Amino acid sequence: MTDAAAPTPAAATDRATPAPDPAAMGDRPDSRPAERPDEFDPVPSRPDAGAPAAPAKPHAPEPQAHPEPLRRSPRAVDWDGFYNARDLGGLPTRDGGVTLTGAFVRSADLRFATEAGLEAAREAGVRTVVDLRNAFETRPVARSAWEERANAYRVPATREAELPDGVFGIRVPLDNTSDRVFWDRMREERRLGNPRFFRPVIEQQPQRVVAVLRAIAASPDAVVYHCAVGRDRTGLVTFALLSLADVEPEAIADDYAESAEELGPFFSRLDFPDPKEVIEASLAEHGLTVRTAVLEELDGFDPWTALTRAGLTEAELQGLRARLRGGG
């Protein structure tokens, strides 16, 4: 797998608070200044190039049984070892239609995906896996003290999945971790770790969003895309795709909210704190819930205008929409 995003200006984001926050629980950029400011800028190279040797299949503490969500989404896939994974099909659209199944699947990272699970994905038509994580999130053995700090409150780093023959993997980091000013502002506004960062990223940091959506648009057949826990970065991409498909706002909000239930077993299996209550409390300070935060981001949002301004072509937008709505 390779990074597909272009290098960014040399700077690093900073998370000043020493204690874990919902932004750090798996998905958001670390905010401490880099020892070498540009060392994490994505470059087209293998993510493990030069890294110390590590097991091909890193593992976390295993419970006696793999816990299952209390309530599974009817769109959840049943591929062995996939967590927080569900098809974007079957959702109601504003014109009374329903999105097509078999085009896009959102997921947490594939650290627990078994050979059987990955083969099931291939048999279901998946030909591309898009990894939204940064390079340092894919190295189980940190290269530096900076990397150790960067991953301090994230879920443990894990390598990219070893995919079956015929399934292509590409890593396109969604976060521009070099823009310290932007992420400091997101943290100060309490937008990290919840849907309130969706539109600021799309409208103010569009280059990475364009790179991800362009990679998805160019991928043949079904696509799985994921970040670390499949909630925030994956949620932003889902927000864009479902908006393009004119999915009902309530359904988009429901889809994001489902991650809270789906992620419980993933955090449990990792023996990692579930930030669900912390996120809910943070949003409550603004008079919001997880669902209403998504609806707030959707209010007045025009995905066609926003993504055209960002750099996607009309053909790319039409192609993405057609994958979920049919037609040319």
Coordinates of C-alpha atoms in Angstrom, one line a residue:
M1 CA 0.0 0.0 0.0
T2 CA 1.1 3.6 -0.6
D3 CA 0.3 7.0 0.6
A4 CA -1.6 8.8 -2.3
A5 CA -1.9 12.3 -0.9
A6 CA 0.5 15.1 -1.8
P7 CA 3.1 16.4 0.7
T8 CA 1.9 19.2 2.8
P9 CA 3.6 22.3 4.4
A10 CA 6.0 21.4 7.2
A11 CA 4.3 21.9 10.5
A12 CA 2.6 19.6 13.0
T13 CA -0.6 19.8 15.0
D14 CA -0.6 19.9 18.8
R15 CA -2.8 18.4 21.4
A16 CA -1.9 20.3 24.5
T17 CA -4.0 18.5 27.1
P18 CA -2.1 15.6 28.7
A19 CA -5.2 13.5 29.4
P20 CA -7.1 11.6 26.8
D21 CA -9.8 13.4 25.0
P22 CA -12.5 12.1 22.6
A23 CA -10.5 13.5 19.7
A24 CA -7.6 11.2 20.5
M25 CA -9.5 8.0 21.1
G26 CA -8.6 6.5 17.8
D27 CA -9.1 9.0 15.0
R28 CA -7.8 12.5 15.4
P29 CA -4.4 14.0 14.7
D30 CA -2.0 14.2 17.6
S31 CA -1.0 17.8 18.4
R32 CA 2.4 17.8 19.8
P33 CA 5.1 19.5 17.7
A34 CA 7.1 17.2 15.6
E35 CA 10.8 16.8 16.3
R36 CA 11.2 16.9 12.5
P37 CA 8.2 18.9 11.4
D38 CA 7.8 17.2 8.0
E39 CA 8.6 13.7 8.9
F40 CA 5.0 12.6 8.7
D41 CA 4.1 14.3 5.5
P42 CA 2.8 11.5 3.2
V43 CA 5.1 10.4 0.5
P44 CA 4.6 7.6 -2.1
S45 CA 6.5 4.8 -0.3
R46 CA 5.7 1.7 1.6
P47 CA 4.5 2.6 5.0
D48 CA 6.8 0.2 6.7
A49 CA 9.9 1.1 4.7
G50 CA 12.8 1.4 7.1
A51 CA 10.7 0.5 10.2
P52 CA 11.9 -2.0 12.7
A53 CA 10.8 -5.6 12.1
A54 CA 7.4 -6.3 13.5
P55 CA 4.9 -9.2 13.3
A56 CA 2.9 -9.2 10.1
K57 CA -0.2 -9.7 12.2
P58 CA 0.1 -7.6 15.4
H59 CA -2.4 -8.5 18.0
A60 CA -4.0 -7.1 21.1
P61 CA -5.1 -8.9 24.2
E62 CA -7.8 -11.5 23.3
P63 CA -10.8 -12.1 25.5
Q64 CA -12.3 -15.5 25.8
A65 CA -15.0 -14.7 23.3
H66 CA -15.3 -11.9 20.8
P67 CA -18.0 -9.6 22.0
E68 CA -20.8 -8.6 19.7
P69 CA -22.8 -5.3 19.6
L70 CA -26.0 -5.3 21.6
R71 CA -27.8 -4.1 18.4
R72 CA -26.4 -4.8 15.0
S73 CA -27.2 -2.5 12.0
P74 CA -29.2 -4.3 9.4
R75 CA -26.6 -3.2 6.9
A76 CA -23.7 -4.6 8.9
V77 CA -21.4 -7.0 7.0
D78 CA -20.7 -10.4 8.5
W79 CA -17.1 -10.8 7.3
D80 CA -15.1 -12.5 10.0
G81 CA -13.0 -10.0 12.0
F82 CA -14.5 -6.8 10.5
Y83 CA -15.8 -4.3 13.1
N84 CA -18.0 -1.3 12.7
A85 CA -18.4 -2.4 9.1
R86 CA -21.6 -1.7 7.2
D87 CA -22.7 -1.2 3.6
L88 CA -23.9 2.2 2.5
G89 CA -26.7 0.6 0.6
G90 CA -30.3 0.4 1.8
L91 CA -30.6 4.0 2.9
P92 CA -33.6 6.2 2.0
T93 CA -33.1 9.1 -0.4
R94 CA -34.9 12.5 -0.6
D95 CA -36.8 11.5 -3.7
G96 CA -38.1 8.2 -2.2
G97 CA -35.4 5.9 -3.6
V98 CA -32.9 3.7 -1.8
T99 CA -29.2 3.6 -2.1
L100 CA -27.6 0.6 -3.8
T101 CA -25.9 -2.1 -1.9
G102 CA -22.5 -3.6 -2.9
A103 CA -20.7 -0.3 -3.7
F104 CA -19.2 1.0 -0.6
V105 CA -18.5 -0.4 2.9
R106 CA -17.3 1.7 5.8
S107 CA -15.2 -0.1 8.5
A108 CA -12.9 0.2 11.4
D109 CA -9.3 -0.9 10.6
L110 CA -8.8 -4.5 9.6
R111 CA -6.4 -5.6 12.3
F112 CA -8.8 -8.4 13.4
A113 CA -9.9 -9.4 9.9
T114 CA -9.2 -13.1 9.3
E115 CA -8.2 -14.7 6.0
A116 CA -11.7 -16.0 5.8
G117 CA -13.2 -12.6 6.4
L118 CA -11.0 -10.9 3.8
E119 CA -11.8 -13.6 1.3
A120 CA -15.5 -13.1 2.0
A121 CA -15.0 -9.4 1.2
R122 CA -13.3 -10.4 -2.1
E123 CA -16.1 -12.8 -2.9
A124 CA -18.6 -10.0 -2.2
G125 CA -17.0 -7.9 -4.9
V126 CA -14.5 -5.8 -3.0
R127 CA -11.5 -4.9 -5.2
T128 CA -10.1 -1.9 -3.3
V129 CA -9.4 -1.1 0.3
V130 CA -8.8 2.6 1.0
D131 CA -6.9 3.2 4.3
L132 CA -7.4 6.8 5.6
R133 CA -4.8 6.6 8.4
N134 CA -1.5 8.4 8.6
A135 CA 1.8 6.4 8.2
F136 CA 2.7 6.4 11.9
E137 CA -0.6 4.7 12.7
T138 CA 0.5 1.7 10.6
R139 CA 3.8 1.1 12.4
P140 CA 3.4 -1.1 15.5
V141 CA 7.0 -0.3 16.5
A142 CA 7.4 3.5 16.7
R143 CA 10.4 5.0 14.9
S144 CA 10.8 7.9 17.3
A145 CA 9.7 9.5 20.5
W146 CA 7.4 11.7 18.4
E147 CA 5.6 8.7 17.1
E148 CA 5.1 7.3 20.5
R149 CA 3.6 10.6 21.6
A150 CA 1.5 10.8 18.4
N151 CA -0.1 7.4 19.1
A152 CA -0.2 7.8 22.9
Y153 CA -4.0 8.0 23.1
R154 CA -5.0 6.3 19.9
V155 CA -5.9 2.7 19.5
P156 CA -2.6 0.8 19.1
A157 CA -0.9 1.2 15.7
T158 CA -1.3 -1.8 13.4
R159 CA 0.0 -2.6 9.9
E160 CA -2.2 -2.4 6.8
A161 CA -4.1 -5.6 6.1
E162 CA -2.5 -8.3 3.9
L163 CA -5.2 -8.5 1.2
P164 CA -6.2 -11.4 -0.9
D165 CA -5.0 -11.7 -4.5
G166 CA -7.2 -9.4 -6.7
V167 CA -7.8 -6.9 -3.9
F168 CA -5.8 -3.7 -4.1
G169 CA -4.9 -1.6 -1.1
I170 CA -4.1 2.2 -1.1
R171 CA -3.5 4.5 1.8
V172 CA -4.7 8.1 1.4
P173 CA -4.3 9.9 4.7
L174 CA -7.4 12.1 5.2
D175 CA -5.9 14.3 8.0
N176 CA -3.5 17.1 7.1
T177 CA -1.7 16.8 10.4
S178 CA 0.8 19.5 9.4
D179 CA -1.8 22.3 9.7
R180 CA -1.3 23.1 13.3
V181 CA -3.4 26.3 13.3
F182 CA -6.4 24.5 11.9
W183 CA -6.4 21.6 14.3
D184 CA -5.7 23.9 17.3
R185 CA -8.8 25.8 16.3
M186 CA -10.8 22.6 16.0
R187 CA -9.7 21.5 19.4
E188 CA -10.5 24.9 21.0
E189 CA -14.0 24.8 19.4
R190 CA -14.5 21.3 20.8
R191 CA -15.0 19.9 17.3
L192 CA -12.6 17.0 17.5
G193 CA -13.8 13.5 17.9
N194 CA -17.3 14.3 16.8
P195 CA -19.2 15.3 13.6
R196 CA -18.7 19.0 14.1
F197 CA -15.4 18.9 12.2
F198 CA -16.9 17.5 9.0
R199 CA -17.7 20.7 7.2
P200 CA -14.6 22.7 8.4
V201 CA -12.4 20.0 6.9
I202 CA -14.4 19.7 3.6
E203 CA -14.5 23.5 3.2
Q204 CA -11.2 24.6 4.6
Q205 CA -8.9 21.5 4.1
P206 CA -10.4 20.1 0.9
Q207 CA -7.2 18.7 -0.7
R208 CA -7.1 15.5 1.3
V209 CA -10.9 15.0 1.0
V210 CA -10.6 15.3 -2.8
A211 CA -7.7 12.9 -2.8
V212 CA -9.7 10.3 -0.9
L213 CA -12.9 10.7 -3.0
R214 CA -10.9 10.7 -6.2
A215 CA -9.2 7.4 -5.2
I216 CA -12.7 5.9 -4.4
A217 CA -14.1 7.2 -7.6
A218 CA -11.3 5.6 -9.6
S219 CA -11.6 2.2 -7.8
P220 CA -13.3 -0.6 -9.7
D221 CA -16.1 -2.6 -8.2
A222 CA -16.8 -2.5 -4.4
V223 CA -14.7 -0.4 -2.1
V224 CA -14.0 -0.8 1.7
Y225 CA -12.7 2.4 3.3
H226 CA -11.5 2.7 6.9
C227 CA -9.5 4.8 9.3
A228 CA -8.6 3.6 12.8
V229 CA -11.9 2.9 14.5
G230 CA -14.1 3.8 11.5
R231 CA -15.9 6.7 13.2
D232 CA -14.6 10.1 12.4
R233 CA -12.4 10.1 9.3
T234 CA -14.5 7.3 7.9
G235 CA -17.6 9.2 9.0
L236 CA -16.5 12.3 7.1
V237 CA -16.1 10.3 3.9
T238 CA -19.5 8.7 4.5
F239 CA -21.0 12.1 5.1
A240 CA -19.7 13.3 1.7
L241 CA -20.8 10.2 -0.2
L242 CA -24.3 10.0 1.3
S243 CA -24.8 13.7 0.8
L244 CA -23.9 13.3 -2.9
A245 CA -26.4 10.5 -3.1
D246 CA -29.2 12.8 -1.6
V247 CA -29.7 10.4 1.3
E248 CA -32.2 11.7 3.8
P249 CA -30.4 13.7 6.5
E250 CA -32.0 11.7 9.3
A251 CA -30.6 8.5 7.7
I252 CA -27.1 10.0 7.5
A253 CA -27.3 10.9 11.1
D254 CA -28.5 7.5 12.1
D255 CA -25.7 5.8 10.2
Y256 CA -23.0 7.9 12.0
A257 CA -24.7 7.2 15.4
E258 CA -24.6 3.4 14.8
S259 CA -20.9 3.5 15.3
A260 CA -21.4 4.0 19.0
E261 CA -23.0 0.6 19.3
E262 CA -20.8 -1.1 16.8
L263 CA -17.6 0.0 18.3
G264 CA -18.2 -1.3 21.8
P265 CA -16.9 -4.8 21.0
F266 CA -13.9 -3.4 19.0
F267 CA -12.7 -1.3 22.0
S268 CA -13.4 -4.3 24.3
R269 CA -11.3 -6.6 22.2
L270 CA -8.5 -4.0 22.2
D271 CA -8.8 -3.5 26.0
F272 CA -9.0 0.2 25.1
P273 CA -11.3 2.9 26.7
D274 CA -14.6 3.4 24.8
P275 CA -15.0 7.2 24.5
K276 CA -18.7 7.1 23.8
E277 CA -19.8 8.8 27.1
V278 CA -17.0 11.4 26.8
I279 CA -18.1 12.3 23.3
E280 CA -21.7 12.5 24.3
A281 CA -20.8 14.8 27.3
S282 CA -18.7 17.1 25.1
L283 CA -21.6 17.5 22.6
A284 CA -24.1 18.0 25.4
E285 CA -22.1 21.1 26.3
H286 CA -23.3 22.6 23.0
G287 CA -26.8 21.3 23.4
L288 CA -26.2 18.5 20.9
T289 CA -26.4 14.8 20.6
V290 CA -24.4 12.7 18.2
R291 CA -27.3 12.6 15.8
T292 CA -28.2 16.3 16.0
A293 CA -24.5 17.2 15.5
V294 CA -24.6 15.5 12.1
L295 CA -27.9 17.2 11.3
E296 CA -26.3 20.5 12.2
E297 CA -23.4 19.8 9.7
L298 CA -25.9 18.9 7.0
D299 CA -28.0 22.0 7.5
G300 CA -27.4 24.2 4.4
F301 CA -24.6 21.9 3.1
D302 CA -24.4 21.7 -0.7
P303 CA -22.0 18.8 -1.4
W304 CA -21.9 19.5 -5.2
T305 CA -20.9 23.1 -4.7
A306 CA -18.5 22.3 -1.9
L307 CA -16.7 19.4 -3.6
T308 CA -16.6 21.2 -7.0
R309 CA -14.9 24.1 -5.3
A310 CA -12.6 21.7 -3.7
G311 CA -11.4 20.4 -7.0
L312 CA -13.5 17.3 -8.0
T313 CA -14.9 17.3 -11.5
E314 CA -18.5 17.0 -12.5
A315 CA -17.7 13.6 -14.0
E316 CA -16.1 12.4 -10.7
L317 CA -19.1 13.6 -8.7
Q318 CA -21.6 12.0 -11.1
G319 CA -19.6 8.8 -10.9
L320 CA -19.7 8.7 -7.1
R321 CA -23.4 9.4 -7.0
A322 CA -24.1 6.7 -9.6
R323 CA -22.4 4.1 -7.5
L324 CA -25.0 4.6 -4.9
R325 CA -28.0 5.7 -7.0
G326 CA -27.5 3.9 -10.3
G327 CA -27.5 5.4 -13.8
G328 CA -24.6 6.9 -15.7

